[in-house]
Short mmCIF file of C-alpha atoms and ligand atoms in Angstrom, two decimals:
data_model
loop_
_atom_site.label_atom_id
_atom_site.label_comp_id
_atom_site.label_asym_id
_atom_site.label_seq_id
_atom_site.Cartn_x
_atom_site.Cartn_y
_atom_site.Cartn_z
CA MET O 66 102.85 116.88 99.60
CA LEU O 67 100.14 116.50 102.24
CA ALA O 68 98.18 113.24 102.46
CA THR O 69 94.77 113.28 100.78
CA ASN O 70 92.96 113.07 104.13
CA GLU O 71 94.82 116.15 105.40
CA ILE O 72 94.06 118.03 102.17
CA LYS O 73 90.39 117.09 102.48
CA SER O 74 90.09 118.32 106.05
CA LEU O 75 91.92 121.59 105.26
CA LEU O 76 89.70 122.16 102.22
CA ALA O 77 86.60 121.51 104.34
CA GLU O 78 87.45 124.66 106.33
CA HIS O 79 86.85 126.74 103.19
CA TYR O 80 84.41 124.83 100.98
CA ASP O 81 81.33 122.66 101.44
CA LEU O 82 82.53 119.43 99.89
CA THR O 83 80.03 117.01 101.37
CA PRO O 84 78.55 114.64 98.77
CA SER O 85 75.42 116.25 97.37
CA MET O 86 72.70 114.91 95.05
CA GLU O 87 71.58 118.49 94.56
CA LYS O 88 75.05 119.45 93.23
CA ALA O 89 75.08 116.28 91.14
CA GLU O 90 71.77 117.41 89.57
CA ALA O 91 73.13 120.93 89.06
CA THR O 92 76.05 119.50 87.04
CA ARG O 93 74.01 116.98 85.04
CA ASP O 94 75.29 118.38 81.72
CA ILE O 95 78.84 117.41 82.71
CA TYR O 96 77.72 114.13 84.26
CA ALA O 97 76.00 113.20 80.98
CA LYS O 98 79.47 112.88 79.38
CA THR O 99 80.55 110.17 81.80
CA LYS O 100 77.36 108.46 83.01
CA ARG O 101 78.30 105.09 81.47
CA VAL O 102 81.31 104.77 83.76
CA ILE O 103 80.37 106.83 86.87
CA SER O 104 77.17 106.22 88.84
CA LEU O 105 75.07 109.25 89.90
CA ALA O 106 75.80 108.40 93.56
CA GLU O 107 79.55 108.54 92.82
CA TRP O 108 79.08 111.76 90.85
CA ALA O 109 77.44 113.26 93.96
CA VAL O 110 80.88 112.87 95.64
CA TYR O 111 82.72 114.57 92.75
CA ALA O 112 80.20 117.34 91.95
CA PRO O 113 81.08 119.65 94.91
CA TYR O 114 84.75 119.54 93.84
CA VAL O 115 83.91 120.10 90.17
CA ILE O 116 81.80 123.16 91.08
CA GLU O 117 84.49 124.69 93.33
CA ILE O 118 87.36 124.01 90.89
CA ASN O 119 85.47 125.54 87.97
CA ARG O 120 84.60 128.59 90.10
CA LEU O 121 88.15 128.99 91.40
CA LYS O 122 89.63 128.67 87.90
CA LYS O 123 87.81 131.88 86.92
CA GLU O 124 88.83 133.66 90.12
CA ARG O 125 92.50 132.76 89.61
CA ASN O 126 92.49 133.37 85.82
CA ALA O 127 93.53 129.74 85.40
CA VAL O 128 93.17 127.10 82.74
CA VAL O 129 93.33 123.32 83.24
CA LEU O 130 95.32 121.42 80.60
CA ALA O 131 94.72 117.69 81.03
CA HIS O 132 96.27 114.61 79.49
CA ASN O 133 94.07 111.87 78.01
CA TYR O 134 95.06 109.57 80.93
CA MET O 135 93.27 111.69 83.55
CA THR O 136 90.30 110.04 85.26
CA PRO O 137 86.86 110.85 83.76
CA GLU O 138 85.78 113.26 86.54
CA ILE O 139 88.87 115.37 85.73
CA TYR O 140 88.80 114.84 81.95
CA HIS O 141 85.11 115.77 81.62
CA GLY O 142 84.55 117.72 84.82
CA VAL O 143 87.29 120.35 85.11
CA ALA O 144 89.60 120.22 82.06
CA ASP O 145 89.49 123.18 79.67
CA PHE O 146 91.59 121.31 77.15
CA VAL O 147 92.43 117.61 76.82
CA GLY O 148 94.95 115.99 74.52
CA ASP O 149 98.07 113.96 73.90
CA SER O 150 101.56 115.29 74.67
CA LEU O 151 101.90 117.06 71.32
CA GLN O 152 98.50 118.75 71.57
CA LEU O 153 99.20 119.81 75.18
CA ALA O 154 102.58 121.30 74.20
CA ILE O 155 101.02 123.27 71.33
CA LYS O 156 98.15 124.42 73.55
CA ALA O 157 100.64 125.63 76.20
CA THR O 158 102.04 128.11 73.66
CA GLU O 159 98.55 129.57 73.11
CA VAL O 160 97.25 129.95 76.68
CA GLU O 161 96.21 133.51 77.53
CA GLU O 162 95.18 132.95 81.16
CA GLN O 163 97.90 133.71 83.73
CA VAL O 164 97.84 130.29 85.41
CA ILE O 165 98.16 126.83 83.86
CA VAL O 166 97.14 123.90 86.06
CA GLN O 167 98.75 120.90 84.39
CA CYS O 168 96.79 117.74 85.04
CA GLY O 169 99.26 115.14 83.90
CA VAL O 170 102.82 114.29 84.86
CA HIS O 171 105.75 116.54 85.72
CA PHE O 172 107.45 116.57 82.29
CA MET O 173 104.20 117.89 80.78
CA ALA O 174 104.06 120.77 83.28
CA GLU O 175 107.73 121.49 82.68
CA THR O 176 107.11 121.57 78.91
CA SER O 177 104.30 124.12 79.43
CA LYS O 178 106.61 126.30 81.55
CA ILE O 179 109.42 126.03 78.97
CA LEU O 180 107.07 127.07 76.16
CA ASN O 181 105.22 129.82 78.03
CA PRO O 182 107.67 131.03 80.73
CA SER O 183 105.71 134.12 81.80
CA LYS O 184 102.84 131.93 83.06
CA THR O 185 102.50 130.40 86.50
CA VAL O 186 102.45 126.64 85.93
CA LEU O 187 101.03 124.52 88.74
CA ILE O 188 101.00 120.76 89.09
CA PRO O 189 98.61 119.30 91.68
CA ASP O 190 101.22 116.72 92.76
CA MET O 191 104.90 117.44 92.17
CA SER O 192 105.75 113.74 92.59
CA ALA O 193 103.77 112.76 89.47
CA GLY O 194 106.80 111.54 87.54
CA CYS O 195 107.34 109.15 84.64
CA SER O 196 109.57 106.06 84.40
CA LEU O 197 110.85 107.26 81.03
CA ALA O 198 111.76 110.76 82.25
CA GLU O 199 113.55 109.16 85.21
CA SER O 200 115.57 106.80 83.01
CA ILE O 201 117.99 109.35 81.52
CA THR O 202 119.95 112.45 82.52
CA ALA O 203 121.93 115.05 80.52
CA GLU O 204 125.06 112.94 81.26
CA GLY O 205 123.32 110.00 79.59
CA ILE O 206 122.78 112.13 76.48
CA ALA O 207 126.52 113.00 76.43
CA GLU O 208 127.34 109.30 76.86
CA ILE O 209 125.23 108.15 73.93
CA ARG O 210 126.42 111.06 71.75
CA ALA O 211 130.02 109.90 72.37
CA LYS O 212 129.08 106.42 71.11
CA TYR O 213 127.60 107.77 67.85
CA PRO O 214 129.59 110.92 67.03
CA GLY O 215 127.70 113.44 64.89
CA ALA O 216 124.35 111.62 65.09
CA PRO O 217 121.40 113.87 66.03
CA VAL O 218 119.61 113.21 69.32
CA VAL O 219 115.81 113.01 69.16
CA SER O 220 114.44 112.94 72.73
CA TYR O 221 110.89 111.96 73.57
CA VAL O 222 109.01 114.76 75.38
CA ASN O 223 108.83 112.31 78.30
CA THR O 224 112.16 113.74 79.56
CA THR O 225 113.33 116.41 82.00
CA ALA O 226 114.15 119.98 80.89
CA GLU O 227 117.90 119.18 81.29
CA VAL O 228 117.63 116.26 78.88
CA LYS O 229 115.63 118.32 76.38
CA ALA O 230 118.26 121.06 76.63
CA ALA O 231 120.98 118.53 75.76
CA SER O 232 119.02 117.15 72.77
CA ASP O 233 118.75 118.41 69.18
CA ILE O 234 114.99 118.03 68.93
CA CYS O 235 112.07 116.46 70.77
CA CYS O 236 109.38 114.11 69.49
CA THR O 237 106.13 112.67 70.77
CA SER O 238 104.38 109.43 69.94
CA ALA O 239 102.35 111.40 67.36
CA ASN O 240 105.28 112.55 65.25
CA ALA O 241 108.29 110.33 66.09
CA VAL O 242 108.69 108.64 62.67
CA GLN O 243 108.42 111.90 60.75
CA ILE O 244 110.81 113.74 63.09
CA VAL O 245 113.42 110.96 62.84
CA ASP O 246 113.08 110.84 59.05
CA ALA O 247 113.59 114.62 58.88
CA MET O 248 116.98 114.43 60.64
CA GLU O 249 120.22 114.81 58.69
CA GLY O 250 122.58 111.86 58.34
CA ASN O 251 121.93 108.15 58.36
CA THR O 252 122.10 107.39 62.09
CA VAL O 253 119.63 108.95 64.54
CA ILE O 254 119.79 108.55 68.33
CA MET O 255 116.41 108.21 70.08
CA THR O 256 116.08 108.58 73.84
CA PRO O 257 114.89 107.38 76.28
CA ASP O 258 112.22 104.87 75.14
CA GLN O 259 113.78 101.75 73.61
CA PHE O 260 110.41 100.40 72.46
CA LEU O 261 109.24 103.63 70.81
CA ALA O 262 112.67 103.74 69.10
CA GLN O 263 112.36 100.13 67.91
CA ASN O 264 108.84 100.78 66.62
CA VAL O 265 110.08 103.90 64.81
CA ALA O 266 113.08 101.97 63.40
CA ALA O 267 110.65 99.51 61.80
CA GLN O 268 109.02 102.35 59.85
CA SER O 269 111.91 104.74 59.28
CA LYS O 270 114.51 104.91 56.54
CA LYS O 271 117.15 105.86 59.17
CA ASN O 272 119.47 103.68 61.23
CA VAL O 273 117.86 104.28 64.64
CA VAL O 274 119.86 103.63 67.83
CA TRP O 275 118.41 104.03 71.30
CA TRP O 276 118.66 104.44 75.06
CA ALA O 277 117.33 101.55 77.15
CA GLY O 278 114.45 103.26 78.99
CA SER O 279 110.87 101.97 79.08
CA CYS O 280 107.38 102.85 80.26
CA ILE O 281 106.38 100.77 83.28
CA VAL O 282 102.75 100.76 82.10
CA HIS O 283 103.13 99.75 78.44
CA GLU O 284 105.98 97.26 78.92
CA LEU O 285 103.58 95.07 80.95
CA TYR O 286 101.56 94.07 77.90
CA LYS O 287 102.58 90.76 76.36
CA ALA O 288 102.04 89.66 72.74
CA GLU O 289 100.93 86.15 73.77
CA ASP O 290 98.13 87.61 75.92
CA LEU O 291 96.88 89.66 72.97
CA ARG O 292 97.01 86.60 70.73
CA ALA O 293 94.93 84.70 73.29
CA TYR O 294 92.37 87.54 73.33
CA ARG O 295 92.12 87.50 69.56
CA GLU O 296 91.74 83.71 69.47
CA SER O 297 88.85 83.84 71.93
CA ASP O 298 87.27 86.82 70.12
CA PRO O 299 88.43 87.01 66.47
CA ASP O 300 86.41 90.20 65.77
CA ILE O 301 88.08 92.26 68.49
CA LYS O 302 90.19 95.22 67.36
CA ILE O 303 93.46 95.67 69.23
CA ILE O 304 94.87 99.19 69.38
CA ALA O 305 98.28 99.83 70.94
CA HIS O 306 100.39 102.78 72.04
CA PRO O 307 103.91 102.83 70.50
CA GLU O 308 105.50 102.64 73.98
CA CYS O 309 104.54 98.93 73.86
CA THR O 310 107.11 96.39 72.70
CA PRO O 311 107.43 95.74 68.93
CA GLU O 312 105.97 92.25 69.53
CA VAL O 313 102.82 93.83 71.01
CA VAL O 314 102.66 96.45 68.26
CA ALA O 315 102.87 93.61 65.69
CA GLU O 316 99.63 92.17 67.15
CA ALA O 317 97.77 95.50 66.90
CA ASP O 318 95.33 96.63 64.23
CA PHE O 319 96.45 100.22 64.78
CA THR O 320 99.21 101.96 66.73
CA GLY O 321 99.19 105.66 67.60
CA SER O 322 99.48 108.39 70.20
CA THR O 323 96.68 108.69 72.74
CA ARG O 324 94.98 111.23 70.44
CA GLY O 325 95.57 108.95 67.45
CA ILE O 326 93.93 106.07 69.35
CA ILE O 327 90.87 108.18 70.27
CA ASP O 328 90.51 109.36 66.66
CA TRP O 329 90.84 105.81 65.31
CA VAL O 330 88.09 104.48 67.60
CA HIS O 331 85.81 107.42 66.67
CA GLU O 332 86.40 106.86 62.98
CA HIS O 333 86.06 103.04 62.92
CA LYS O 334 83.55 102.49 65.75
CA PRO O 335 84.49 98.80 66.18
CA ALA O 336 81.91 96.62 67.96
CA LYS O 337 84.62 95.50 70.39
CA VAL O 338 88.01 97.07 71.01
CA MET O 339 90.90 96.64 73.41
CA LEU O 340 93.00 99.73 74.07
CA VAL O 341 96.49 98.52 74.92
CA THR O 342 97.34 101.58 76.98
CA GLU O 343 96.35 103.33 80.22
CA CYS O 344 92.90 102.48 81.68
CA SER O 345 91.39 105.98 81.64
CA MET O 346 91.51 106.14 77.85
CA ALA O 347 88.58 103.75 77.53
CA THR O 348 86.56 105.23 80.40
CA ASN O 349 86.97 108.79 79.06
CA ILE O 350 85.55 108.02 75.61
CA SER O 351 83.01 105.37 76.60
CA ASP O 352 80.01 107.71 76.67
CA GLU O 353 80.90 109.28 73.32
CA LEU O 354 80.83 105.81 71.76
CA PRO O 355 77.90 103.84 73.22
CA GLU O 356 78.03 101.36 70.31
CA VAL O 357 81.61 100.33 71.18
CA ASP O 358 82.36 97.63 73.75
CA PHE O 359 85.71 98.37 75.45
CA ALA O 360 87.41 95.13 76.52
CA LYS O 361 89.68 95.03 79.53
CA PRO O 362 92.43 94.51 80.66
CA CYS O 363 94.24 97.78 80.92
CA ASN O 364 97.10 99.03 83.09
CA LEU O 365 97.06 102.06 85.38
CA CYS O 366 99.85 104.67 85.33
CA PRO O 367 100.62 105.22 89.02
CA TYR O 368 102.08 108.67 88.25
CA MET O 369 99.09 109.97 86.30
CA LYS O 370 96.78 108.63 89.02
CA LYS O 371 98.42 110.91 91.61
CA ILE O 372 96.37 113.75 90.13
CA THR O 373 92.96 113.89 91.83
CA LEU O 374 90.11 116.39 92.20
CA GLU O 375 91.15 117.01 95.83
CA LYS O 376 94.69 117.91 94.78
CA ILE O 377 93.50 120.10 91.89
CA LEU O 378 91.28 122.12 94.22
CA TRP O 379 94.10 122.34 96.79
CA SER O 380 96.49 123.47 94.06
CA LEU O 381 94.16 126.30 92.97
CA HIS O 382 93.34 127.21 96.57
CA THR O 383 96.99 127.49 97.66
CA MET O 384 98.46 128.33 94.21
CA SER O 385 100.90 125.43 94.61
CA GLU O 386 102.91 123.47 93.56
CA GLU O 387 104.64 125.81 91.15
CA VAL O 388 106.87 124.34 88.42
CA VAL O 389 110.11 126.29 88.05
CA VAL O 390 112.72 125.71 85.33
CA ASP O 391 116.17 127.28 85.38
CA PRO O 392 115.97 130.01 82.65
CA GLU O 393 119.23 128.97 80.98
CA ILE O 394 118.13 125.33 80.74
CA ALA O 395 114.63 126.43 79.71
CA SER O 396 115.92 128.48 76.78
CA LYS O 397 117.96 125.53 75.43
CA ALA O 398 115.09 123.08 76.02
CA ARG O 399 112.69 125.51 74.28
CA LEU O 400 114.74 125.23 71.08
CA ALA O 401 114.34 121.43 71.03
CA VAL O 402 110.58 121.56 71.72
CA GLN O 403 109.89 124.45 69.35
CA ARG O 404 111.85 122.74 66.59
CA MET O 405 109.55 119.74 67.03
CA ILE O 406 106.38 121.88 67.01
CA GLU O 407 107.46 123.78 63.90
CA LEU O 408 108.45 120.60 62.05
CA SER O 409 105.17 118.92 63.05
CA LYS O 410 103.15 121.89 61.82
CA SER O 411 105.05 122.01 58.52
CA LEU O 412 104.39 118.26 58.08
CA ASN O 413 100.69 118.73 58.94
CA ILE O 414 100.82 116.43 61.99
P1 LIG S 592 100.86 110.58 74.24
O1 LIG S 592 101.74 111.67 73.75
O2 LIG S 592 100.51 109.57 73.19
O3 LIG S 592 99.63 111.16 74.89
O4 LIG S 592 101.65 109.72 75.33
C1 LIG S 592 102.11 110.24 76.53
C2 LIG S 592 102.40 109.19 77.48
O5 LIG S 592 103.00 109.41 78.51
C3 LIG S 592 101.95 107.84 77.16
O6 LIG S 592 102.33 106.96 78.14
FE1 LIG S 593 105.36 107.79 81.80
FE2 LIG S 593 104.35 105.45 81.05
FE3 LIG S 593 103.03 106.90 82.83
FE4 LIG S 593 103.15 107.69 80.25
S1 LIG S 593 102.14 105.86 81.07
S2 LIG S 593 103.46 108.98 82.06
S3 LIG S 593 105.21 107.01 79.72
S4 LIG S 593 105.06 105.99 83.10
#
């Protein structure tokens, strides 16, 4: 992957990307969705990219699927669809355009390719990984299966295609409890997130056993810090993602997927809320909820933050980097993901 400065100078040979107040004014309708967190002067830097990306998307017959952790200029400026992992996977099955530009991390792009193999799936930075996906291989799945013979393996979508192919079914943070409860037998193996598994175990009727992976963003939150926040501000609502430790989840007023968190804040409109998840969640929904005060701190996902407007434009310009999945692995992985989607739909999730 080229450095951002190199990408910028190569792009400048083809597009006028100099900051422009005129272009900022021309995209005021988009800017209005993010004006609480981005100044107009800053938007003048993004606007030329937003204009070119949206133009090039049409030319290339491309659609941008973006995760809720994308920065606001991507989330509001160039995404055609935004969502959590489950929504993105379902959307990938419905895309009609020939090209999917996945603005998120590699496992999300791989999932889109698995579910819609005739499409060209691009990721603006191939090195946008995930600590969970990196924590387990197909050999790891065989290892844990040998420890619990006959127990079904439920793998989080935050895994590689090889791991999905070696699993019985996938789950996301939106459906994990229901998927585990729907498995046959008393013992269910969950990989690779130990904290998601422990949080599911607390709500499930199954004996849940797990792999010892973790998310480097969510594991940073500490229950004692949240308690200190609540002591200094008793009215604050604390909302956590289930990749946090059970101790953190125990301090939360609500726990859910990134979509679940957004819906909860929309529904309850708390005067003050702390989103115990990735930073962009609060900035993306700030303008939709002017009455809500979003308290910091938050933690950045270094993988998600590799996706930038410069790299999205470069990706569409060069039609790179293309995500390829071995067809044999893809067809096995598809079974695990489709099983999850079908079960989720039948359970109305
Ligand atoms: P969601 O499925 O809740 O969007 O989570 C994906 C993720 O990677 C969170 O860290
Ligand atoms: Fe992976 Fe955690 Fe980043 Fe989500 S926030 S992509 S789980 S490292």
